[in-house]
Short mmCIF file of C-alpha atoms and ligand atoms in Angstrom, two decimals:
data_model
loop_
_atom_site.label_atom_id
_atom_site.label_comp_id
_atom_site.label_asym_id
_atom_site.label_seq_id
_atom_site.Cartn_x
_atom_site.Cartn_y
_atom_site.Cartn_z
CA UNK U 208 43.53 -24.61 -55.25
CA UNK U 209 42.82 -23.83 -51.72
CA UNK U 210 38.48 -24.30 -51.16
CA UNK U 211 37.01 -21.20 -49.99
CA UNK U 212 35.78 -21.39 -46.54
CA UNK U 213 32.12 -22.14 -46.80
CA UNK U 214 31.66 -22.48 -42.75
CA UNK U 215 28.64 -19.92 -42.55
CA UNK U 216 26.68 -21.24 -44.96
CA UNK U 217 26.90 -25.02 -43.99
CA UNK U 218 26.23 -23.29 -40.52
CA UNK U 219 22.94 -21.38 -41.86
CA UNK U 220 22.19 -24.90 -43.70
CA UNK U 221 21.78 -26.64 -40.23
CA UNK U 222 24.85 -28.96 -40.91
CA UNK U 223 26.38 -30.52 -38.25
CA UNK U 224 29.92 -28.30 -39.59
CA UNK U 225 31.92 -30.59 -37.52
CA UNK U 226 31.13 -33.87 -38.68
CA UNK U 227 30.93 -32.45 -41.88
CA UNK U 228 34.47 -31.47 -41.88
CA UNK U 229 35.16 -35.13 -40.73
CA UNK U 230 33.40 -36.70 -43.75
CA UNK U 231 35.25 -34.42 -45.94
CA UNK U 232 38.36 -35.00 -44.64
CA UNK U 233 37.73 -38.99 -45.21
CA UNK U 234 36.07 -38.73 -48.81
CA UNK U 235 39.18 -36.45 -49.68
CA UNK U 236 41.57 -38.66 -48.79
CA UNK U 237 39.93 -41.65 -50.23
CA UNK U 238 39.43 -39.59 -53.56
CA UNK U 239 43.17 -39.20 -53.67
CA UNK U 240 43.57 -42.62 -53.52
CA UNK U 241 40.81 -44.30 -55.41
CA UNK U 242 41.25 -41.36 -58.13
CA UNK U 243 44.06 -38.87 -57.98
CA UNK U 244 46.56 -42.00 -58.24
CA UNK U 245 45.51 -43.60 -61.22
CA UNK U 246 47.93 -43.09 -64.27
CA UNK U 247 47.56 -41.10 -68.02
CA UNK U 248 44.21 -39.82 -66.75
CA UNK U 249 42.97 -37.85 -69.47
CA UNK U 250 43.96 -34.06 -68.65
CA UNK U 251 40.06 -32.64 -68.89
CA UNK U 252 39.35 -35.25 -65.83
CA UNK U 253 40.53 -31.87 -64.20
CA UNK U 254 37.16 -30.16 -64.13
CA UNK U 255 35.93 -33.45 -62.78
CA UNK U 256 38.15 -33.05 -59.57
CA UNK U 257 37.30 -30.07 -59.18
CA UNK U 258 33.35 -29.97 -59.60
CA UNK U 259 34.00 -32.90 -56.52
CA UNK U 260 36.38 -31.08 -54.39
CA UNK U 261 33.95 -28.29 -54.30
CA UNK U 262 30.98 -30.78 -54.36
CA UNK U 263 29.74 -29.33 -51.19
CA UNK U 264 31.29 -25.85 -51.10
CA UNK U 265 30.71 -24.28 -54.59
CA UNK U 266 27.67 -25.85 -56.41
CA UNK U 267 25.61 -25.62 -52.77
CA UNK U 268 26.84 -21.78 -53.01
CA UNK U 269 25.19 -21.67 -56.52
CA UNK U 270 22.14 -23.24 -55.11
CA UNK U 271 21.90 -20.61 -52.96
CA UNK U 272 21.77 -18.03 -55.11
CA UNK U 273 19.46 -19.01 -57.32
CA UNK U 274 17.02 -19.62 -54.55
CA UNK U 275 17.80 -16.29 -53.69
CA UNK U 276 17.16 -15.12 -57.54
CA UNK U 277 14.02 -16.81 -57.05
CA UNK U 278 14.72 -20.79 -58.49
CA UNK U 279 13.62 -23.67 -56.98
CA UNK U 280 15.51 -26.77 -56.05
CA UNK U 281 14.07 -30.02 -56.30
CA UNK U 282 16.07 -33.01 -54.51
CA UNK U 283 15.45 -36.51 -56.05
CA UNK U 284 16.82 -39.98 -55.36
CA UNK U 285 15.92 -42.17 -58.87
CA UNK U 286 15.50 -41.75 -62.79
CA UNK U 287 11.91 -41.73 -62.33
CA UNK U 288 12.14 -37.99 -61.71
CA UNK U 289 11.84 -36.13 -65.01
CA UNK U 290 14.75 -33.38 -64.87
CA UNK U 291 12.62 -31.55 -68.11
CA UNK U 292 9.59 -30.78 -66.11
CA UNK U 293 11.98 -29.33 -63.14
CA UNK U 294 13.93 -27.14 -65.69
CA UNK U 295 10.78 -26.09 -67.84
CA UNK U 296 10.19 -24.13 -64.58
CA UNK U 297 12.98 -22.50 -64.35
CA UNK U 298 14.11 -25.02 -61.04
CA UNK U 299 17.41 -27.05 -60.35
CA UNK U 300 17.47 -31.08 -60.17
CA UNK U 301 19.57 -32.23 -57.79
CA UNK U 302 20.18 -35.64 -56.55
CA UNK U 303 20.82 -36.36 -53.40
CA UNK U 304 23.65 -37.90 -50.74
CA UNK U 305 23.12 -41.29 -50.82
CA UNK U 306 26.20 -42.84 -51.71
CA UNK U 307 27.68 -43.13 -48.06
CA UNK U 308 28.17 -45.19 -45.53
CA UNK U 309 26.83 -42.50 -42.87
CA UNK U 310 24.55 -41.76 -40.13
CA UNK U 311 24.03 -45.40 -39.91
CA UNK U 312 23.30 -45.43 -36.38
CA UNK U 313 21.03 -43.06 -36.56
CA UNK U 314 19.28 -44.47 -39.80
CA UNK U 315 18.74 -47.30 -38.08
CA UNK U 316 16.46 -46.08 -35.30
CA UNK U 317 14.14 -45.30 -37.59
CA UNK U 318 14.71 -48.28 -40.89
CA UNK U 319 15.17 -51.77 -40.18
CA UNK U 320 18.66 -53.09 -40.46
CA UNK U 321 17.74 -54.74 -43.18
CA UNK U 322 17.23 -52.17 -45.25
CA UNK U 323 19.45 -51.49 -48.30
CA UNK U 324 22.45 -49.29 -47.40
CA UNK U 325 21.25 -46.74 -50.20
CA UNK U 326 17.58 -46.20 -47.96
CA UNK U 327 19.73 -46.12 -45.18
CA UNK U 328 22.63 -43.58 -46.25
CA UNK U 329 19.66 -40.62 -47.67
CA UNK U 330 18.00 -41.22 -44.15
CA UNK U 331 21.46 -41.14 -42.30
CA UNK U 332 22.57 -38.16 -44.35
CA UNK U 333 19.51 -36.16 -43.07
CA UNK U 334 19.23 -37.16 -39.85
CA UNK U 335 23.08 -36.98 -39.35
CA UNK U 336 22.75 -33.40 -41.04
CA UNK U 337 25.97 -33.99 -43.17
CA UNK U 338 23.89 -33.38 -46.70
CA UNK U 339 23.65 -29.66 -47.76
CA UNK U 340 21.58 -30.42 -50.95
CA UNK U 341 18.55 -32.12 -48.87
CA UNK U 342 19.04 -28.97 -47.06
CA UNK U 343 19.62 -26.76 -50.09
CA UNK U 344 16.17 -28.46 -51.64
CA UNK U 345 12.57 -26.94 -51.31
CA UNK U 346 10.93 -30.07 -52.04
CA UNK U 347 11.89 -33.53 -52.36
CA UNK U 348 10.71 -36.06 -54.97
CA UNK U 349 10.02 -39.17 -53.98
CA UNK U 350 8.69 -42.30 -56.03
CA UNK U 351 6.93 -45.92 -55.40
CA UNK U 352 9.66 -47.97 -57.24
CA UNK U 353 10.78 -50.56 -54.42
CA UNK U 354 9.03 -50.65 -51.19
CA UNK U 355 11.90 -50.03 -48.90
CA UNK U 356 12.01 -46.69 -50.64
CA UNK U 357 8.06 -46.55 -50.72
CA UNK U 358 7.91 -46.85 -47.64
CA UNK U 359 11.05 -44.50 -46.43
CA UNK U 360 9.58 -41.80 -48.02
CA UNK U 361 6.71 -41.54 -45.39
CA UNK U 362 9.05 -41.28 -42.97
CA UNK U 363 11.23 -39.33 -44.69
CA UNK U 364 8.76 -36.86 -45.14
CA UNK U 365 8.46 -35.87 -41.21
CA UNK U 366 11.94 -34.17 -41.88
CA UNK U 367 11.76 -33.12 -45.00
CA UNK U 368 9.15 -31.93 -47.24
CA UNK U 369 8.64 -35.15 -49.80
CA UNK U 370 6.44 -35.67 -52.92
CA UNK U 371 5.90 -38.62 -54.15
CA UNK U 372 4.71 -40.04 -57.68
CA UNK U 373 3.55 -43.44 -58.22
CA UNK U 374 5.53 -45.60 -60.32
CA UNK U 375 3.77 -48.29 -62.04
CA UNK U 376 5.33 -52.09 -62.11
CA UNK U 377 4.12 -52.85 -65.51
CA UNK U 378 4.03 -51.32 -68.69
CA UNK U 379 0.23 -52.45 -69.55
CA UNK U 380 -2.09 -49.57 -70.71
CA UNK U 381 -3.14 -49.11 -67.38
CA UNK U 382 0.68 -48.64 -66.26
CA UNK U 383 0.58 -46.05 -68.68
CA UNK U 384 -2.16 -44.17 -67.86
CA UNK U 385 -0.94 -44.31 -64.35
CA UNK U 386 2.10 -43.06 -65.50
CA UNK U 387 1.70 -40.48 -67.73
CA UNK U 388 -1.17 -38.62 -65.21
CA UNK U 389 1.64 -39.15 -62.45
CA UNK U 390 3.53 -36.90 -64.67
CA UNK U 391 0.82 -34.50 -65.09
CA UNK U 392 0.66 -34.31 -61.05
CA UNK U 393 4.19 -33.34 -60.88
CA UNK U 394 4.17 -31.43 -62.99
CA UNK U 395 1.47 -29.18 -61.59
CA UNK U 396 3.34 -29.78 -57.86
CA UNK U 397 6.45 -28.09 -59.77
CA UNK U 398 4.53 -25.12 -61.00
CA UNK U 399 3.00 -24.59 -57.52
CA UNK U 400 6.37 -24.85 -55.98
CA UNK U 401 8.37 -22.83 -58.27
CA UNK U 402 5.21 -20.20 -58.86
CA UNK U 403 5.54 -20.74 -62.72
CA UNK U 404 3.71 -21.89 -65.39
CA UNK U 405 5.12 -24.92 -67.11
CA UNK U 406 4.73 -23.99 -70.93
CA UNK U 407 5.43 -25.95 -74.27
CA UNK U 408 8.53 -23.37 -74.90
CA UNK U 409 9.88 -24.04 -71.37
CA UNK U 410 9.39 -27.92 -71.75
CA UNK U 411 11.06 -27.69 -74.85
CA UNK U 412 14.03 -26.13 -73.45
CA UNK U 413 14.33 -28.44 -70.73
CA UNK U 414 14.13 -31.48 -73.41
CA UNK U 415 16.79 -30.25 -75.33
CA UNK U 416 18.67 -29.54 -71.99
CA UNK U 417 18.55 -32.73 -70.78
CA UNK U 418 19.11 -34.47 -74.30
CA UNK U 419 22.24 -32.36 -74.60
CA UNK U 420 23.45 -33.75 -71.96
CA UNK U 421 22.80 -37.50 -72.45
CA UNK U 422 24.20 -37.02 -76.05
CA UNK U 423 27.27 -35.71 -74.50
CA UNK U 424 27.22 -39.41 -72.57
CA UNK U 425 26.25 -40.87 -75.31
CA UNK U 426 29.71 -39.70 -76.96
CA UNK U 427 31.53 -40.43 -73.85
CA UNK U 428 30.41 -44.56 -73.75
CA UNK U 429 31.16 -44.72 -77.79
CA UNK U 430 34.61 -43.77 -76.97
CA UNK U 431 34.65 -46.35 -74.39
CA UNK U 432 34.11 -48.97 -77.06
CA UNK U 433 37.48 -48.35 -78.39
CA UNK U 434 40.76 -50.43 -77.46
CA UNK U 435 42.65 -49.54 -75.61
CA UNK U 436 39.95 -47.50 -73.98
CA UNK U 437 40.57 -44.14 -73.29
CA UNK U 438 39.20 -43.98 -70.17
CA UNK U 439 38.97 -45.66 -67.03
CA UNK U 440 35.66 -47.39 -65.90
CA UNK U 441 36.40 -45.16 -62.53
CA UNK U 442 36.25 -42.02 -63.96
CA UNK U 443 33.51 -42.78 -66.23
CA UNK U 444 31.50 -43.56 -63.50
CA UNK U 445 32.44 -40.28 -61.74
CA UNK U 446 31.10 -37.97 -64.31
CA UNK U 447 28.08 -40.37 -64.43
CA UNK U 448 27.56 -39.69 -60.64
CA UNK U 449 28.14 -35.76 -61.39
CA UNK U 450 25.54 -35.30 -64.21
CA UNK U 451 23.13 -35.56 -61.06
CA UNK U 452 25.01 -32.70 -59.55
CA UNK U 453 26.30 -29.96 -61.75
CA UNK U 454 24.32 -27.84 -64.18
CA UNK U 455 23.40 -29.56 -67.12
CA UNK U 456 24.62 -27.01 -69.93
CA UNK U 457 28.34 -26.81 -68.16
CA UNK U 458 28.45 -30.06 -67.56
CA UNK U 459 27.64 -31.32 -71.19
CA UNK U 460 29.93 -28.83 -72.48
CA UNK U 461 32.82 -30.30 -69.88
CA UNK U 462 31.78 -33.76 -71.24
CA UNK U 463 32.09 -32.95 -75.13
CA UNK U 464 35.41 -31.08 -74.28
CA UNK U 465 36.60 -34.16 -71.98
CA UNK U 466 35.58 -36.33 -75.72
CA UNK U 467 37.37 -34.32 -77.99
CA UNK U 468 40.90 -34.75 -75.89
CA UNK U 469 39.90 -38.62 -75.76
CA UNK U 470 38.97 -38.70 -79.48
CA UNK U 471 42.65 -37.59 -79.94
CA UNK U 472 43.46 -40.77 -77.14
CA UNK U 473 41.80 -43.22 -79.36
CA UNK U 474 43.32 -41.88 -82.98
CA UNK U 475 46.64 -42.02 -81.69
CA UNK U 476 45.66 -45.71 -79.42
CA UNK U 477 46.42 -44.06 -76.53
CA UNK U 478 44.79 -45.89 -73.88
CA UNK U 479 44.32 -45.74 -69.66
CA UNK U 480 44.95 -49.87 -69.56
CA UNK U 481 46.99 -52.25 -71.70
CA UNK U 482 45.08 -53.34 -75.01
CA UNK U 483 45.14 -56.70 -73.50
CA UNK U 484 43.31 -55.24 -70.05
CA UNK U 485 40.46 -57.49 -69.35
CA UNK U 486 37.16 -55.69 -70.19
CA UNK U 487 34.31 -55.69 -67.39
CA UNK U 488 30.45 -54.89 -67.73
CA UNK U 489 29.18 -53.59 -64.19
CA UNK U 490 25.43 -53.70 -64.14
CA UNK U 491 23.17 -53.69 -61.38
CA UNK U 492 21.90 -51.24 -58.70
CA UNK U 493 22.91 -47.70 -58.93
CA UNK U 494 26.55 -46.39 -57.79
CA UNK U 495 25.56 -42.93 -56.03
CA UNK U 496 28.30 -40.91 -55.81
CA UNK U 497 30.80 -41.59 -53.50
CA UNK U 498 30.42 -45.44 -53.72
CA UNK U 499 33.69 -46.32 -55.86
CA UNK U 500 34.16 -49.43 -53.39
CA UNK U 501 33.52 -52.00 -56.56
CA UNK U 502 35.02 -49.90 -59.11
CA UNK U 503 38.30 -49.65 -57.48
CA UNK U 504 38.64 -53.39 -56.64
CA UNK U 505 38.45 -54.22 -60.04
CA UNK U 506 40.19 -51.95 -61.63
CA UNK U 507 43.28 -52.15 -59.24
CA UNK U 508 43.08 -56.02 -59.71
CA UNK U 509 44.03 -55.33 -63.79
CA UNK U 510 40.97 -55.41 -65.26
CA UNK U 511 38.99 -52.37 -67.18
CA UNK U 512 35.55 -51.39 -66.61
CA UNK U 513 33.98 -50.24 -69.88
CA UNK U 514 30.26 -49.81 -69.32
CA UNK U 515 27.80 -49.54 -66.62
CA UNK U 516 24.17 -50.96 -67.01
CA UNK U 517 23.21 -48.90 -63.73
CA UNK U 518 21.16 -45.95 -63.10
CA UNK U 519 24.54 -44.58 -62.80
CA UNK U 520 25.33 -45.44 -66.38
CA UNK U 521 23.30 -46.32 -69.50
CA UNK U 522 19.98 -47.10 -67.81
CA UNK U 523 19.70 -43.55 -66.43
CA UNK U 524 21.12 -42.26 -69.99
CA UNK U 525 20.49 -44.35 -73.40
CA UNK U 526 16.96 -42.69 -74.06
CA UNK U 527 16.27 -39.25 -74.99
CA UNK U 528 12.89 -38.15 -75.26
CA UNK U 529 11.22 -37.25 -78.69
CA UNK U 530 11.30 -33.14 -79.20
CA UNK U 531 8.69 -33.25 -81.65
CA UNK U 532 5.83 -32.39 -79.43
CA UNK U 533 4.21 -28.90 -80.25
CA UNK U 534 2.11 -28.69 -76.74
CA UNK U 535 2.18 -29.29 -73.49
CA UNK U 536 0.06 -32.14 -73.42
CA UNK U 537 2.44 -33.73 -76.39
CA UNK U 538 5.36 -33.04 -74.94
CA UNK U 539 4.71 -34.77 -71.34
CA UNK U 540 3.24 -37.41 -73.54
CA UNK U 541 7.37 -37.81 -74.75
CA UNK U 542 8.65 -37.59 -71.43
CA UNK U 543 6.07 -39.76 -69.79
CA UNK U 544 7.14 -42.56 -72.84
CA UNK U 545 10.67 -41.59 -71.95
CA UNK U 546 10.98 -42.16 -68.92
CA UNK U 547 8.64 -45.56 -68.78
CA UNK U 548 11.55 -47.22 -70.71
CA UNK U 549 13.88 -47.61 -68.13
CA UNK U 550 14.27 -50.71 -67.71
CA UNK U 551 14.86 -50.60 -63.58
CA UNK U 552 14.46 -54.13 -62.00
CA UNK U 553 11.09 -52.93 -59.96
CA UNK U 554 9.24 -53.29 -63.23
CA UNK U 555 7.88 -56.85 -64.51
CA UNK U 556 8.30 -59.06 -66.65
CA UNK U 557 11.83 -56.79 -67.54
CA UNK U 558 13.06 -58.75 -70.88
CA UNK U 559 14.62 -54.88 -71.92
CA UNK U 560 17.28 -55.33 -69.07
CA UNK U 561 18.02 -58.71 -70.25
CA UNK U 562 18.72 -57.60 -73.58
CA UNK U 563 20.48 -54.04 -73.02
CA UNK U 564 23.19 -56.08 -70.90
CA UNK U 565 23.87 -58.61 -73.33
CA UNK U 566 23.72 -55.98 -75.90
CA UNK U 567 26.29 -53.91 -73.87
CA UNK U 568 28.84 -57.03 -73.42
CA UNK U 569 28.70 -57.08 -77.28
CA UNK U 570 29.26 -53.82 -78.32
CA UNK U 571 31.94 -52.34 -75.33
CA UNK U 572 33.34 -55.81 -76.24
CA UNK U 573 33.59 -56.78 -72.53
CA UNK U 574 34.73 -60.71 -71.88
CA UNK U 575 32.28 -60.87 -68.77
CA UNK U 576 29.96 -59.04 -66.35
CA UNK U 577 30.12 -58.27 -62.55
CA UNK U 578 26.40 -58.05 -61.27
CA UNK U 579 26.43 -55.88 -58.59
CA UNK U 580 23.66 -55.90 -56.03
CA UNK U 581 23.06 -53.61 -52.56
CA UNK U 582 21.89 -56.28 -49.70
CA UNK U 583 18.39 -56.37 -48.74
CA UNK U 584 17.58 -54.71 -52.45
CA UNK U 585 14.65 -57.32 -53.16
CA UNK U 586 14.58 -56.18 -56.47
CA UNK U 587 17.65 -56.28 -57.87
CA UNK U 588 19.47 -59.50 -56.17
CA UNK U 589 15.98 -61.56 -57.36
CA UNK U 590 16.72 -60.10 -60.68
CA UNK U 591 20.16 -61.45 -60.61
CA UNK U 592 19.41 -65.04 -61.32
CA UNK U 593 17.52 -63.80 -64.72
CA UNK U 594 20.91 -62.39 -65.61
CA UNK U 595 22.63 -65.09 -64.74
CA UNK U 596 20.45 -67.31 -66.73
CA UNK U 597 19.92 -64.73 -70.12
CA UNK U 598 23.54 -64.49 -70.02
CA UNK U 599 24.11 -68.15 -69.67
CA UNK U 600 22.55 -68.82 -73.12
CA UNK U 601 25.12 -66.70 -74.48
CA UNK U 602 27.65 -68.14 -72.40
CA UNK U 603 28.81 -64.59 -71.09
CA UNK U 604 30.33 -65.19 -67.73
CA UNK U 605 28.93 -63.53 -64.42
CA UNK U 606 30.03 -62.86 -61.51
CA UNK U 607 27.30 -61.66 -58.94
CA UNK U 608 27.81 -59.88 -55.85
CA UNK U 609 26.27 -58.40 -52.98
CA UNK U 610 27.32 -55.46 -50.53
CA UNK U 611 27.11 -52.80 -49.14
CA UNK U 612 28.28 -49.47 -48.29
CA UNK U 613 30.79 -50.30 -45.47
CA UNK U 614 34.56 -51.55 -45.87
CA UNK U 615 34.11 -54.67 -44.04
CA UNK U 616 33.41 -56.99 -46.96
CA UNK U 617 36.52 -55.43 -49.43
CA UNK U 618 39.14 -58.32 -48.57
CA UNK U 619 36.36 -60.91 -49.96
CA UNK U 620 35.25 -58.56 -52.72
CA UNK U 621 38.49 -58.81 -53.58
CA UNK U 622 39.19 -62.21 -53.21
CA UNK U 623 36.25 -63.27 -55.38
CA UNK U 624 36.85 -60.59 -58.51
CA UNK U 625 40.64 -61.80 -58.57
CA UNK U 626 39.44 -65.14 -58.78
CA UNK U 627 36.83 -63.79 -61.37
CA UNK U 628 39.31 -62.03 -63.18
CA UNK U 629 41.23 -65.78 -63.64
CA UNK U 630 38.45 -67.66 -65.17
CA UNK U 631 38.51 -64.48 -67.43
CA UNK U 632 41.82 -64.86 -68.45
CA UNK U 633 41.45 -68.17 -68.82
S1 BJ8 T 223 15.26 -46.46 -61.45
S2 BJ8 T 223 17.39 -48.68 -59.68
S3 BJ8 T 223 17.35 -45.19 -59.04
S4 BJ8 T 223 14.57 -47.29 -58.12
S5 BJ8 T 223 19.01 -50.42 -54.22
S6 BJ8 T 223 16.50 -48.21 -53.07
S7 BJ8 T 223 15.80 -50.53 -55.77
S8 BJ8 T 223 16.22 -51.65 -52.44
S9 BJ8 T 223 17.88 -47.42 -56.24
FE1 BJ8 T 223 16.80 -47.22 -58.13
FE2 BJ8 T 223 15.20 -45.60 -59.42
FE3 BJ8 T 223 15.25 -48.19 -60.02
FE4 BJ8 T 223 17.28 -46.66 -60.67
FE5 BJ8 T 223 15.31 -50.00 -53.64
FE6 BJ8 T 223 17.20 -51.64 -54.46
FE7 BJ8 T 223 17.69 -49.98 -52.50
FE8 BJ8 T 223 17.34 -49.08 -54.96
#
């Protein structure tokens, strides 16, 4: 299907169209062949492709409108960010470009080199002018998880209009407190934004919303338990990057249709790899969308990916908040003691990470675990060696890694996960 030509808008968007085009061009043809070659894809992968080949066309055109019905868009970069609050207002969650190797250069006038590539791609994106949702957005979220993006978000906000809510560290009562009026302050920054009230009826809707569609992922990683597995760890982790994208009602009903035709996979053993396809865990920092780098090694080295403890995965997904609060007050209560379980590596002690990833090795039945960290991500590659060392005790082997956005480092990616992939087989 030929994209329609969305020129004037990027134009009235302040893109820079031309580089734009250029990124496109590249992130098209690596889509065709990090995706588009893979074999027995499941059919309904189809909406997938195309929710990405219009990823900047389409969905920014349906931003647009509902601006102009009125709607506000709110831009985020982390889990912290409760989606129910933004929907109880009638607004759109969005998250933003920061999955790219781009506007490095320019990023870098500003961040210090060693700053994770993540920091680095949402400042180049903006600065660069190549992201039309940071455009699209009236108001960016920000949050005090790690202090690169702490820190970034001061800056950030001299070019575009950033909030941002204090994250506690530790789950002790005063974390909590912390927390749950942090929640309180947003939400009051969403109803000033969006010019409406935040009610108990609206909450409500926006819990079931957004519990809709992490049941819908929920269904989606059972199926992945199953062997052969029906899916590929690639594409899982694309429609994990998308659920930050699309609207949440389409895209759980694309998910639960996408289930049903792999439910039919899995009764019939249908399967995207070999039963005897070596089974992979990926946990670790988040894979914003398009960062398939890791994903693509290992999977085009033999080996199946069937879960990803990432904010991009099961972190971001496993917890739905309680919809038995009658008021307001009750029902931030449930979000605020939502979202203070996830178990992100900025938070000590974190014993819950620990756990979920042995838990995950057990029940997707992987045979080891690729730790994947971004360089210069203090949090993460410290927390590494606590993996290595929880999964040591249940003799789970590890392999951990550090990178980055750029292509540079993909011959000894490579070289190490094939060599992985032996002790595996072994
Ligand atoms: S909840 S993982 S999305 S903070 S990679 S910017 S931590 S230096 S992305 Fe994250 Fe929220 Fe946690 Fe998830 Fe900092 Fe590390 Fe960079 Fe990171």
């Amino acid at each position: 299907m030929k994209m329609a030509d969305y020129t004037p808008m990027w134009h009235s968007l302040g893109l820079d169209v031309e580089a734009h085009d250029g990124l496109l061009r590249v992130l098209g043809d690596a889509y065709k062949d990090i995706y588009l070659s893979q074999e027995n894809r499941p059919e309904r992968m189809d909406y997938f492709d195309f929710v990405i080949s219009e990823i900047h066309g389409l969905r920014i055109q349906e931003l647009m409108e509902a601006r102009r019905d009125g709607r506000r868009v709110f831009g985020s970069f982390c889990l912290y960010v409760p989606e129910e609050l933004i929907l109880a207002a009638d607004g759109i969650s969005v998250g933003l470009c920061a999955g790219a190797d781009v506007g490095t250069e320019a990023a870098e006038k500003v961040l210090p080199r060693n700053t994770c590539a993540l920091i680095k791609s949402f400042f180049g994106f903006k600065l660069s002018a190549l992201c039309p949702y940071i455009e699209a957005c009236d108001l960016v979220v920000g949050e005090t998880t790690c202090d690169g993006k702490t820190k970034a978000y001061e800056l950030f906000n001299d070019y575009k209009s950033t909030f941002v809510i204090e994250v506690p560290h530790m789950r002790t009562s005063a974390g909590r407190q912390l927390w749950r009026s942090e929640i309180e302050r947003l939400a009051a920054k969403i109803e000033h934004v969006s010019g409406r009230e935040i009610t108990a009826d609206g909450l409500r809707k926006g819990v079931w919303i957004v519990n809709e569609k992490r049941r819908a992922l929920h269904r989606l990683n059972a199926l992945r338990r199953s062997n052969p597995v029906p899916i590929s760890g690639r594409d899982a982790l694309l429609i994990n990057q998308i659920q930050f994208y699309d609207d949440p009602v389409r895209f759980a009903s694309k998910v639960n249709a996408l289930c049903d035709e792999l439910d039919e996979r899995v009764q019939s053993g249908v399967g995207v790899a070999p039963a005897d396809a070596l089974r992979v865990l990926v946990s670790g920092c988040p894979m914003a969308a398009p960062n398939w780098k890791l994903p693509f090694i290992i999977e085009k080295n033999g080996a199946v990916i069937v879960g990803e403890e990432s904010c991009v995965g099961e972190r971001g997904t496993r917890h739905l908040v309680d919809d038995d609060g009658a008021t307001v007050a009750e029902i931030l209560d449930r979000v605020a003691e939502r979202y203070l379980r996830t178990d992100c590596a900025v938070f000590t002690p974190n014993p819950e990470r620990l756990d979920h990833i042995a838990e995950m090795v057990r029940s997707y039945g992987a045979v080891g675990v690729v730790h994947y960290a971004l360089q210069f991500c203090a949090p993460y590659t410290i927390e590494a060696a606590s993996v290595e060392r929880a999964l040591g005790h249940e003799r789970i082997p590890l392999l951990k890694l550090e990178t980055d956005y750029s292509a540079q480092d993909v011959p000894q990616l490579e070289t190490r996960v094939q060599a992985f992939l032996e002790i595996l087989k072994r």
